[in-house]
Short mmCIF file of C-alpha atoms and ligand atoms in Angstrom, two decimals:
data_model
loop_
_atom_site.label_atom_id
_atom_site.label_comp_id
_atom_site.label_asym_id
_atom_site.label_seq_id
_atom_site.Cartn_x
_atom_site.Cartn_y
_atom_site.Cartn_z
CA MET A 962 -29.60 -12.40 -70.12
CA LYS A 963 -31.77 -9.54 -69.04
CA THR A 964 -30.62 -9.15 -65.47
CA PHE A 965 -28.02 -6.69 -64.25
CA PHE A 966 -26.07 -7.84 -61.19
CA ILE A 967 -24.75 -4.83 -59.31
CA SER A 968 -22.19 -5.00 -56.52
CA HIS A 969 -18.81 -3.57 -55.51
CA PRO A 970 -15.77 -4.87 -53.59
CA ASP A 971 -16.16 -1.94 -51.15
CA CYS A 972 -19.41 -3.50 -49.89
CA ALA A 973 -17.32 -6.30 -48.36
CA LEU A 974 -15.11 -3.83 -46.44
CA HIS A 975 -17.86 -2.88 -43.98
CA ARG A 976 -17.26 -5.04 -40.91
CA ALA A 977 -18.75 -5.26 -37.46
CA PRO A 978 -16.85 -6.98 -34.65
CA SER A 979 -16.21 -10.68 -35.17
CA GLY A 980 -19.25 -12.93 -35.02
CA HIS A 981 -21.77 -10.32 -36.18
CA PRO A 982 -24.34 -11.91 -38.52
CA GLU A 983 -24.31 -9.02 -41.02
CA CYS A 984 -20.89 -9.99 -42.36
CA PRO A 985 -18.99 -9.71 -45.68
CA GLU A 986 -19.25 -13.46 -46.13
CA ARG A 987 -22.92 -12.94 -47.04
CA LEU A 988 -21.97 -11.48 -50.41
CA ALA A 989 -19.36 -14.19 -50.98
CA ALA A 990 -22.01 -16.85 -50.29
CA ILE A 991 -24.23 -15.30 -52.96
CA ASP A 992 -21.33 -15.24 -55.45
CA ASP A 993 -20.47 -18.87 -54.68
CA GLN A 994 -24.03 -20.10 -55.25
CA LEU A 995 -24.37 -18.08 -58.45
CA ILE A 996 -21.21 -19.74 -59.78
CA ALA A 997 -22.37 -23.19 -58.67
CA SER A 998 -25.73 -22.64 -60.39
CA GLY A 999 -24.06 -21.90 -63.72
CA ILE A 1000 -25.88 -18.59 -64.26
CA GLU A 1001 -23.13 -16.27 -62.96
CA PRO A 1002 -21.32 -15.81 -66.30
CA TRP A 1003 -24.59 -14.84 -67.99
CA LEU A 1004 -25.52 -12.01 -65.67
CA ARG A 1005 -24.73 -8.48 -66.78
CA HIS A 1006 -22.28 -7.41 -64.06
CA ARG A 1007 -21.91 -3.74 -63.14
CA GLU A 1008 -19.92 -2.04 -60.38
CA ALA A 1009 -21.90 0.12 -57.97
CA PRO A 1010 -20.94 3.82 -58.09
CA LEU A 1011 -20.80 5.99 -54.98
CA VAL A 1012 -24.13 7.62 -54.19
CA THR A 1013 -24.09 11.42 -54.37
CA ARG A 1014 -25.07 13.71 -51.52
CA GLU A 1015 -27.90 15.07 -53.69
CA GLN A 1016 -29.30 11.54 -54.11
CA LEU A 1017 -29.10 10.88 -50.36
CA LEU A 1018 -30.76 14.19 -49.49
CA ARG A 1019 -33.94 13.06 -51.24
CA VAL A 1020 -34.61 10.67 -48.36
CA HIS A 1021 -32.22 11.55 -45.51
CA ASP A 1022 -31.77 14.73 -43.47
CA ALA A 1023 -28.51 16.60 -44.01
CA GLU A 1024 -27.80 16.48 -40.27
CA TYR A 1025 -27.95 12.69 -40.26
CA ILE A 1026 -25.62 12.37 -43.27
CA ASP A 1027 -23.19 14.87 -41.70
CA ALA A 1028 -23.20 13.04 -38.37
CA LEU A 1029 -22.54 9.71 -40.07
CA GLU A 1030 -19.62 11.18 -42.04
CA ALA A 1031 -18.19 12.89 -38.95
CA GLY A 1032 -18.52 9.77 -36.80
CA ILE A 1033 -16.30 7.41 -38.77
CA PRO A 1034 -13.93 5.91 -36.19
CA GLU A 1035 -10.20 5.23 -36.33
CA PRO A 1036 -9.08 1.93 -37.89
CA GLY A 1037 -9.78 -0.98 -35.58
CA HIS A 1038 -12.50 0.86 -33.67
CA TRP A 1039 -16.27 0.93 -34.01
CA ALA A 1040 -19.04 3.39 -33.36
CA THR A 1041 -22.63 2.24 -32.89
CA LEU A 1042 -25.60 4.07 -34.31
CA ASP A 1043 -28.48 2.83 -32.22
CA GLY A 1044 -26.66 2.03 -29.04
CA GLY A 1045 -26.93 -1.62 -30.03
CA ASP A 1046 -25.45 -3.71 -32.79
CA THR A 1047 -25.52 -1.34 -35.76
CA TYR A 1048 -21.79 -0.80 -36.13
CA VAL A 1049 -19.87 1.79 -38.12
CA GLY A 1050 -16.23 1.06 -38.85
CA GLU A 1051 -13.53 2.78 -40.88
CA HIS A 1052 -14.85 1.52 -44.25
CA SER A 1053 -18.58 1.55 -43.47
CA LEU A 1054 -19.36 4.91 -45.04
CA LYS A 1055 -17.82 3.92 -48.36
CA ALA A 1056 -19.67 0.58 -48.33
CA ALA A 1057 -22.96 2.35 -47.57
CA GLN A 1058 -22.30 4.85 -50.35
CA ARG A 1059 -21.73 1.97 -52.79
CA ALA A 1060 -24.86 0.16 -51.57
CA ALA A 1061 -27.11 3.17 -52.13
CA GLY A 1062 -25.29 4.13 -55.34
CA GLY A 1063 -25.77 0.61 -56.66
CA VAL A 1064 -29.53 0.91 -56.34
CA VAL A 1065 -29.48 4.27 -58.13
CA LEU A 1066 -27.55 2.57 -60.95
CA GLY A 1067 -30.05 -0.29 -60.96
CA VAL A 1068 -32.88 2.19 -61.48
CA ASP A 1069 -30.97 3.98 -64.24
CA LEU A 1070 -30.25 0.68 -66.02
CA VAL A 1071 -33.79 -0.68 -66.01
CA MET A 1072 -35.17 2.72 -67.03
CA ALA A 1073 -32.75 2.73 -69.98
CA HIS A 1074 -33.39 -0.93 -70.91
CA SER A 1075 -37.04 -1.92 -70.90
CA THR A 1076 -37.79 -5.58 -70.05
CA HIS A 1077 -34.63 -5.70 -67.90
CA THR A 1078 -34.32 -6.38 -64.20
CA ALA A 1079 -31.55 -5.67 -61.71
CA PHE A 1080 -30.38 -7.31 -58.50
CA CYS A 1081 -28.25 -5.21 -56.16
CA SER A 1082 -26.00 -7.50 -54.13
CA VAL A 1083 -24.98 -4.85 -51.65
CA ARG A 1084 -24.43 -4.27 -47.94
CA PRO A 1085 -24.93 -2.80 -45.42
CA PRO A 1086 -28.68 -3.33 -45.85
CA GLY A 1087 -31.05 -0.37 -45.76
CA HIS A 1088 -34.71 -0.83 -44.93
CA HIS A 1089 -34.48 -0.02 -41.21
CA ALA A 1090 -32.80 3.35 -41.87
CA GLY A 1091 -35.25 6.23 -41.62
CA ARG A 1092 -35.04 9.86 -42.61
CA ASP A 1093 -32.80 10.84 -39.70
CA TYR A 1094 -31.64 7.60 -38.15
CA GLY A 1095 -29.79 4.37 -38.80
CA MET A 1096 -30.61 1.15 -36.97
CA GLY A 1097 -30.94 -2.60 -37.46
CA PHE A 1098 -27.59 -2.94 -39.33
CA CYS A 1099 -28.75 -0.23 -41.79
CA LEU A 1100 -27.02 3.12 -42.48
CA PHE A 1101 -28.59 4.57 -45.64
CA ASN A 1102 -31.98 3.35 -46.90
CA ASN A 1103 -30.75 1.96 -50.21
CA VAL A 1104 -34.11 1.01 -51.73
CA ALA A 1105 -35.61 4.37 -50.73
CA VAL A 1106 -32.71 6.25 -52.31
CA GLY A 1107 -33.38 4.30 -55.51
CA ALA A 1108 -37.13 4.87 -55.43
CA ALA A 1109 -36.66 8.61 -54.85
CA HIS A 1110 -34.25 8.66 -57.80
CA ALA A 1111 -36.89 7.02 -59.98
CA LEU A 1112 -39.43 9.64 -58.91
CA GLU A 1113 -37.21 12.73 -59.06
CA ALA A 1114 -34.67 12.00 -61.79
CA HIS A 1115 -36.79 9.84 -64.10
CA GLY A 1116 -40.10 11.61 -63.45
CA LEU A 1117 -42.06 8.51 -62.53
CA SER A 1118 -45.31 9.01 -60.66
CA ARG A 1119 -45.98 5.48 -59.32
CA VAL A 1120 -43.28 3.30 -57.78
CA ALA A 1121 -44.23 0.14 -55.85
CA LEU A 1122 -41.91 -1.07 -53.08
CA VAL A 1123 -42.38 -4.64 -51.88
CA ASP A 1124 -40.44 -5.72 -48.77
CA PHE A 1125 -40.44 -9.47 -48.01
CA ASP A 1126 -37.65 -9.37 -45.42
CA VAL A 1127 -38.78 -11.06 -42.20
CA HIS A 1128 -38.50 -7.69 -40.42
CA HIS A 1129 -40.80 -4.71 -41.01
CA GLY A 1130 -39.29 -2.07 -43.28
CA ASN A 1131 -39.81 0.68 -40.73
CA GLY A 1132 -37.29 3.05 -42.31
CA THR A 1133 -38.86 2.80 -45.76
CA GLU A 1134 -42.26 3.43 -44.19
CA ASP A 1135 -40.86 6.43 -42.29
CA ILE A 1136 -39.56 7.94 -45.53
CA PHE A 1137 -42.58 7.36 -47.78
CA ARG A 1138 -45.61 7.34 -45.45
CA GLY A 1139 -48.18 9.71 -46.97
CA ASP A 1140 -46.40 9.95 -50.35
CA ALA A 1141 -49.07 8.86 -52.86
CA ARG A 1142 -46.42 8.30 -55.55
CA VAL A 1143 -45.23 5.24 -53.63
CA LEU A 1144 -47.08 2.10 -52.58
CA PHE A 1145 -45.16 0.31 -49.84
CA CYS A 1146 -46.10 -3.28 -49.00
CA SER A 1147 -44.17 -5.03 -46.21
CA SER A 1148 -44.73 -8.56 -44.91
CA PHE A 1149 -43.01 -9.34 -41.60
CA GLN A 1150 -42.98 -11.41 -38.45
CA HIS A 1151 -45.01 -9.78 -35.67
CA PRO A 1152 -44.55 -9.23 -32.82
CA PHE A 1153 -40.84 -8.98 -33.52
CA TYR A 1154 -38.02 -6.50 -34.10
CA PRO A 1155 -38.40 -3.56 -34.73
CA ASN A 1156 -41.95 -3.79 -33.34
CA THR A 1157 -43.38 -1.32 -35.84
CA GLY A 1158 -45.92 -1.48 -38.64
CA ALA A 1159 -48.81 -3.38 -37.09
CA ASP A 1160 -50.82 -0.22 -36.37
CA THR A 1161 -49.85 2.02 -39.29
CA ARG A 1162 -52.77 3.84 -40.86
CA SER A 1163 -51.80 5.36 -44.21
CA ASP A 1164 -53.34 5.01 -47.66
CA ASN A 1165 -50.01 4.19 -49.30
CA ILE A 1166 -48.77 1.66 -46.72
CA LEU A 1167 -49.88 -1.97 -46.78
CA ASN A 1168 -48.36 -3.77 -43.81
CA LEU A 1169 -48.84 -7.50 -43.44
CA PRO A 1170 -47.87 -8.64 -39.93
CA LEU A 1171 -47.63 -12.42 -39.74
CA PRO A 1172 -47.13 -14.76 -36.80
CA ARG A 1173 -44.02 -16.79 -36.07
CA ASP A 1174 -43.89 -20.13 -37.92
CA THR A 1175 -45.43 -18.57 -41.03
CA ASP A 1176 -44.66 -20.97 -43.87
CA GLY A 1177 -44.84 -20.70 -47.63
CA ALA A 1178 -48.54 -21.59 -47.87
CA ALA A 1179 -49.49 -18.90 -45.35
CA LEU A 1180 -47.31 -16.31 -47.05
CA ARG A 1181 -48.78 -17.15 -50.44
CA SER A 1182 -52.34 -16.76 -49.29
CA VAL A 1183 -51.78 -13.35 -47.69
CA MET A 1184 -49.86 -12.17 -50.73
CA GLU A 1185 -52.62 -13.35 -53.06
CA GLU A 1186 -55.35 -11.78 -50.95
CA ARG A 1187 -53.71 -8.47 -50.05
CA CYS A 1188 -50.41 -7.53 -51.64
CA LEU A 1189 -50.76 -8.65 -55.26
CA PRO A 1190 -54.26 -7.11 -55.81
CA ALA A 1191 -53.03 -3.82 -54.32
CA LEU A 1192 -50.07 -3.83 -56.70
CA GLU A 1193 -52.35 -4.51 -59.68
CA ALA A 1194 -54.66 -1.65 -58.70
CA PHE A 1195 -51.71 0.72 -58.21
CA ARG A 1196 -50.41 0.10 -61.75
CA PRO A 1197 -46.75 0.77 -60.91
CA GLU A 1198 -44.33 2.23 -63.43
CA LEU A 1199 -41.48 0.49 -61.61
CA ILE A 1200 -41.38 -2.26 -58.99
CA MET A 1201 -38.63 -2.26 -56.41
CA VAL A 1202 -38.07 -5.09 -53.97
CA SER A 1203 -36.49 -5.09 -50.51
CA ALA A 1204 -35.31 -8.67 -50.85
CA GLY A 1205 -34.51 -10.05 -47.42
CA PHE A 1206 -34.07 -13.79 -47.08
CA ASP A 1207 -33.98 -14.00 -43.28
CA GLY A 1208 -37.43 -15.62 -43.25
CA HIS A 1209 -35.80 -18.82 -44.53
CA LEU A 1210 -36.37 -21.97 -42.52
CA GLU A 1211 -32.62 -22.34 -41.94
CA ASP A 1212 -32.16 -18.72 -40.77
CA ASP A 1213 -32.23 -18.47 -36.99
CA MET A 1214 -32.45 -14.67 -37.01
CA ALA A 1215 -36.25 -15.07 -36.99
CA ASN A 1216 -38.99 -17.71 -37.01
CA PHE A 1217 -40.52 -17.99 -40.47
CA ARG A 1218 -40.37 -21.29 -42.33
CA LEU A 1219 -39.85 -20.19 -45.93
CA VAL A 1220 -37.78 -22.10 -48.49
CA GLU A 1221 -36.29 -21.29 -51.89
CA ALA A 1222 -39.48 -22.32 -53.71
CA ASP A 1223 -41.45 -19.68 -51.78
CA TYR A 1224 -39.04 -16.92 -52.82
CA GLU A 1225 -39.20 -18.27 -56.38
CA TRP A 1226 -43.01 -18.14 -56.36
CA LEU A 1227 -43.21 -14.62 -54.93
CA THR A 1228 -40.56 -13.32 -57.31
CA GLY A 1229 -42.53 -14.77 -60.22
CA GLU A 1230 -45.74 -13.06 -59.09
CA LEU A 1231 -43.97 -9.70 -58.71
CA TYR A 1232 -42.22 -10.05 -62.04
CA ASP A 1233 -45.53 -10.90 -63.76
CA ILE A 1234 -47.00 -7.65 -62.43
CA ALA A 1235 -43.91 -5.79 -63.61
CA LYS A 1236 -44.37 -7.26 -67.09
CA ARG A 1237 -48.05 -6.29 -67.16
CA HIS A 1238 -47.62 -2.72 -65.92
CA CYS A 1239 -44.03 -1.53 -66.38
CA ASP A 1240 -42.35 -3.32 -69.30
CA GLY A 1241 -40.82 -5.80 -66.88
CA ARG A 1242 -38.88 -3.13 -65.01
CA LEU A 1243 -37.96 -4.43 -61.57
CA VAL A 1244 -35.05 -3.56 -59.27
CA SER A 1245 -34.38 -5.90 -56.36
CA VAL A 1246 -32.16 -4.92 -53.45
CA LEU A 1247 -30.60 -7.28 -50.92
CA GLU A 1248 -31.67 -6.67 -47.33
CA GLY A 1249 -31.31 -9.42 -44.68
CA GLY A 1250 -30.46 -13.12 -44.86
CA TYR A 1251 -27.89 -14.52 -42.44
CA ALA A 1252 -27.79 -18.30 -42.92
CA LEU A 1253 -25.11 -18.22 -45.58
CA SER A 1254 -26.00 -21.31 -47.61
CA ALA A 1255 -29.74 -20.60 -47.50
CA LEU A 1256 -29.08 -16.98 -48.46
CA GLY A 1257 -27.03 -17.95 -51.50
CA ARG A 1258 -29.53 -20.57 -52.66
CA SER A 1259 -32.48 -18.23 -52.17
CA VAL A 1260 -30.83 -15.40 -54.11
CA VAL A 1261 -30.13 -17.83 -56.96
CA ALA A 1262 -33.81 -18.88 -57.00
CA HIS A 1263 -34.82 -15.19 -56.99
CA ILE A 1264 -32.43 -14.17 -59.78
CA LYS A 1265 -33.29 -17.16 -61.97
CA VAL A 1266 -36.88 -15.93 -62.12
CA LEU A 1267 -35.83 -12.35 -62.83
CA ALA A 1268 -33.48 -13.56 -65.56
CA GLU A 1269 -36.11 -15.89 -67.02
CA SER A 1270 -33.53 -18.66 -67.12
ZN1 ZN B 2207 -34.39 -8.66 -41.77
#
């Protein structure tokens, strides 16, 4: 199979207080559904390395990284980053370092193996983390760290980032707004958390705010009219995906009405563009998705397309 599956046991050690939706069981639900689907043994499993400080500094300010490292609490205690529900516990830094490092490895693997794809089954998620802040359950911006690695370490000049999480990827926009090497396309429920993105004016940002109750047909038409043509015109050398599955019908975090077949369709469209423009190179990174069964089933649908199985 041509899909690398990147994760690490440390990603399950990051825990918020009991009952928080961004929980370690999310990764277990993905593993369970992959096993049930029969494709798990065929994936090319790799362990996520720790991200390096140099890799983080491409997208985050040193002061933010230092503050995060200095703010790790004692065992059994939590700090919060945004004064809300973005928790940092004793193992959170290591989990975040594995999550970002896993995406760097994903980029290295698909750059070394043309026609291959990678899925990074990592947490905490990343797309709300900006250059000097964490928020929305996100500490480091994993997909941004990977995209910057593709640009700086592999010398690429055009990386497309597609974010289909139900929330706007405000952190990714913060990091790459005005950077012509990156095309960032984010579809999201609006108005809704984090209430950004609807008014952005930047040549390299394509934001697609959509109303509550958006279903698969509505998502498909906006993708076909706006996102997919922009990706074709951009001619990416690598496609990266912020793959959030919290727009699923069964996910009560938000109010979209998507199902597995919609994620399957969109993944197929993105992969077709990757095959036309970048030898099939695509790195997908887990973001949200909190209804455990729907998350696992949706990730399986997504990976089956990427693995052409
Ligand atoms: Zn989300």
